[in-house]
Amino acid sequence: MRTGGIDGSQIQAMIAQLKAHATRPGLTPPVIQTEAPAAPKAEFADALKKSLDAVNASQVESGELSKKFAMGDDSVSLSDVMISMQKSSINFQASIQVRNKLVSAYHDIMNMQV
């Protein structure tokens, strides 16, 4: 039987090949995702703790460098100490600004009419 130029036996042979290919061992059918994979949730408390730990680490590093410089360690230059102190100061000021914004937002929320 011929339908539109394609022999029915060719169609049956192709269907048989597709079925044989789909049932071969070791092959799994493709999985089609309909939803995007869930992104890991970042907790605010974890992010805040991580940033505060980074500020603390920069201040500790700054203190250690200044202590080494004061003791006469030749591997530490004055410019390294000053740069480290400025970085830790900027980090600390930024964390203070974040704290101020959080306190301000808390007050705004507490003063809202329900």
Short mmCIF file of C-alpha atoms in Angstrom, two decimals:
data_model
loop_
_atom_site.label_atom_id
_atom_site.label_comp_id
_atom_site.label_asym_id
_atom_site.label_seq_id
_atom_site.Cartn_x
_atom_site.Cartn_y
_atom_site.Cartn_z
CA MET A 1 0.00 0.00 0.00
CA ARG A 2 1.35 3.42 -0.97
CA THR A 3 0.17 6.59 0.72
CA GLY A 4 1.33 9.82 -0.79
CA GLY A 5 4.59 8.39 -2.10
CA ILE A 6 5.56 6.60 1.13
CA ASP A 7 5.17 2.88 1.30
CA GLY A 8 3.25 1.56 4.35
CA SER A 9 5.96 -1.03 4.97
CA GLN A 10 8.56 1.75 5.26
CA ILE A 11 6.45 3.48 7.90
CA GLN A 12 6.07 0.23 9.82
CA ALA A 13 9.83 -0.41 9.58
CA MET A 14 10.58 3.08 10.89
CA ILE A 15 8.16 2.66 13.81
CA ALA A 16 9.82 -0.67 14.64
CA GLN A 17 13.25 0.99 14.60
CA LEU A 18 12.05 3.77 16.91
CA LYS A 19 10.57 1.24 19.34
CA ALA A 20 13.75 -0.84 19.29
CA HIS A 21 15.86 2.22 19.91
CA ALA A 22 13.65 3.36 22.80
CA THR A 23 13.82 -0.01 24.55
CA ARG A 24 17.60 -0.51 24.29
CA PRO A 25 19.18 -1.15 27.69
CA GLY A 26 21.21 1.67 29.18
CA LEU A 27 19.24 4.39 27.49
CA THR A 28 16.76 6.44 29.38
CA PRO A 29 14.17 8.51 27.65
CA PRO A 30 14.88 12.22 27.65
CA VAL A 31 13.38 14.13 30.53
CA ILE A 32 11.73 17.35 29.55
CA GLN A 33 11.63 19.90 32.35
CA THR A 34 8.56 22.05 32.36
CA GLU A 35 9.68 24.23 35.26
CA ALA A 36 12.95 25.96 35.95
CA PRO A 37 15.03 24.24 38.63
CA ALA A 38 14.52 25.78 42.03
CA ALA A 39 17.32 28.14 42.98
CA PRO A 40 18.77 27.63 46.45
CA LYS A 41 17.19 30.07 48.84
CA ALA A 42 19.55 32.54 50.43
CA GLU A 43 18.61 33.26 54.00
CA PHE A 44 18.92 36.88 55.09
CA ALA A 45 20.47 35.91 58.42
CA ASP A 46 23.14 33.85 56.65
CA ALA A 47 23.97 36.69 54.26
CA LEU A 48 24.16 39.18 57.13
CA LYS A 49 26.39 36.90 59.19
CA LYS A 50 28.65 36.29 56.21
CA SER A 51 29.08 40.01 55.58
CA LEU A 52 29.72 40.75 59.26
CA ASP A 53 32.32 37.97 59.34
CA ALA A 54 34.02 39.56 56.32
CA VAL A 55 34.09 42.95 58.09
CA ASN A 56 35.53 41.33 61.19
CA ALA A 57 38.17 39.50 59.14
CA SER A 58 39.27 42.74 57.47
CA GLN A 59 39.57 44.45 60.85
CA VAL A 60 41.57 41.55 62.30
CA GLU A 61 43.87 41.57 59.28
CA SER A 62 44.34 45.32 59.62
CA GLY A 63 45.19 44.97 63.30
CA GLU A 64 47.70 42.21 62.61
CA LEU A 65 49.42 44.22 59.86
CA SER A 66 49.68 47.30 62.06
CA LYS A 67 51.05 45.20 64.92
CA LYS A 68 53.66 43.64 62.59
CA PHE A 69 54.66 47.07 61.29
CA ALA A 70 54.96 48.45 64.83
CA MET A 71 57.22 45.53 65.80
CA GLY A 72 59.55 46.33 62.90
CA ASP A 73 58.68 43.53 60.49
CA ASP A 74 60.37 44.35 57.16
CA SER A 75 57.82 42.36 55.11
CA VAL A 76 55.07 44.89 55.95
CA SER A 77 55.20 48.39 54.51
CA LEU A 78 53.44 51.47 55.83
CA SER A 79 51.36 51.73 52.67
CA ASP A 80 50.08 48.16 53.15
CA VAL A 81 49.07 49.00 56.72
CA MET A 82 47.31 52.22 55.71
CA ILE A 83 45.46 50.58 52.81
CA SER A 84 44.35 47.71 55.03
CA MET A 85 43.13 50.14 57.70
CA GLN A 86 41.17 52.16 55.12
CA LYS A 87 39.57 49.02 53.68
CA SER A 88 38.48 47.86 57.12
CA SER A 89 37.16 51.34 57.91
CA ILE A 90 35.12 51.45 54.69
CA ASN A 91 33.76 47.96 55.36
CA PHE A 92 32.77 48.97 58.88
CA GLN A 93 31.10 52.19 57.72
CA ALA A 94 29.15 50.26 55.09
CA SER A 95 27.91 47.78 57.71
CA ILE A 96 26.84 50.70 59.93
CA GLN A 97 24.86 52.18 57.03
CA VAL A 98 23.15 48.82 56.43
CA ARG A 99 22.30 48.63 60.13
CA ASN A 100 20.87 52.16 60.05
CA LYS A 101 18.70 51.29 57.03
CA LEU A 102 17.45 48.14 58.75
CA VAL A 103 16.55 50.04 61.92
CA SER A 104 14.80 52.71 59.86
CA ALA A 105 12.82 50.08 57.94
CA TYR A 106 11.90 48.37 61.21
CA HIS A 107 10.59 51.65 62.64
CA ASP A 108 8.62 52.35 59.45
CA ILE A 109 7.00 48.94 59.60
CA MET A 110 6.20 49.24 63.30
CA ASN A 111 4.59 52.65 62.78
CA MET A 112 2.29 51.44 59.98
CA GLN A 113 -1.44 51.55 60.62
CA VAL A 114 -3.08 48.15 60.48
#
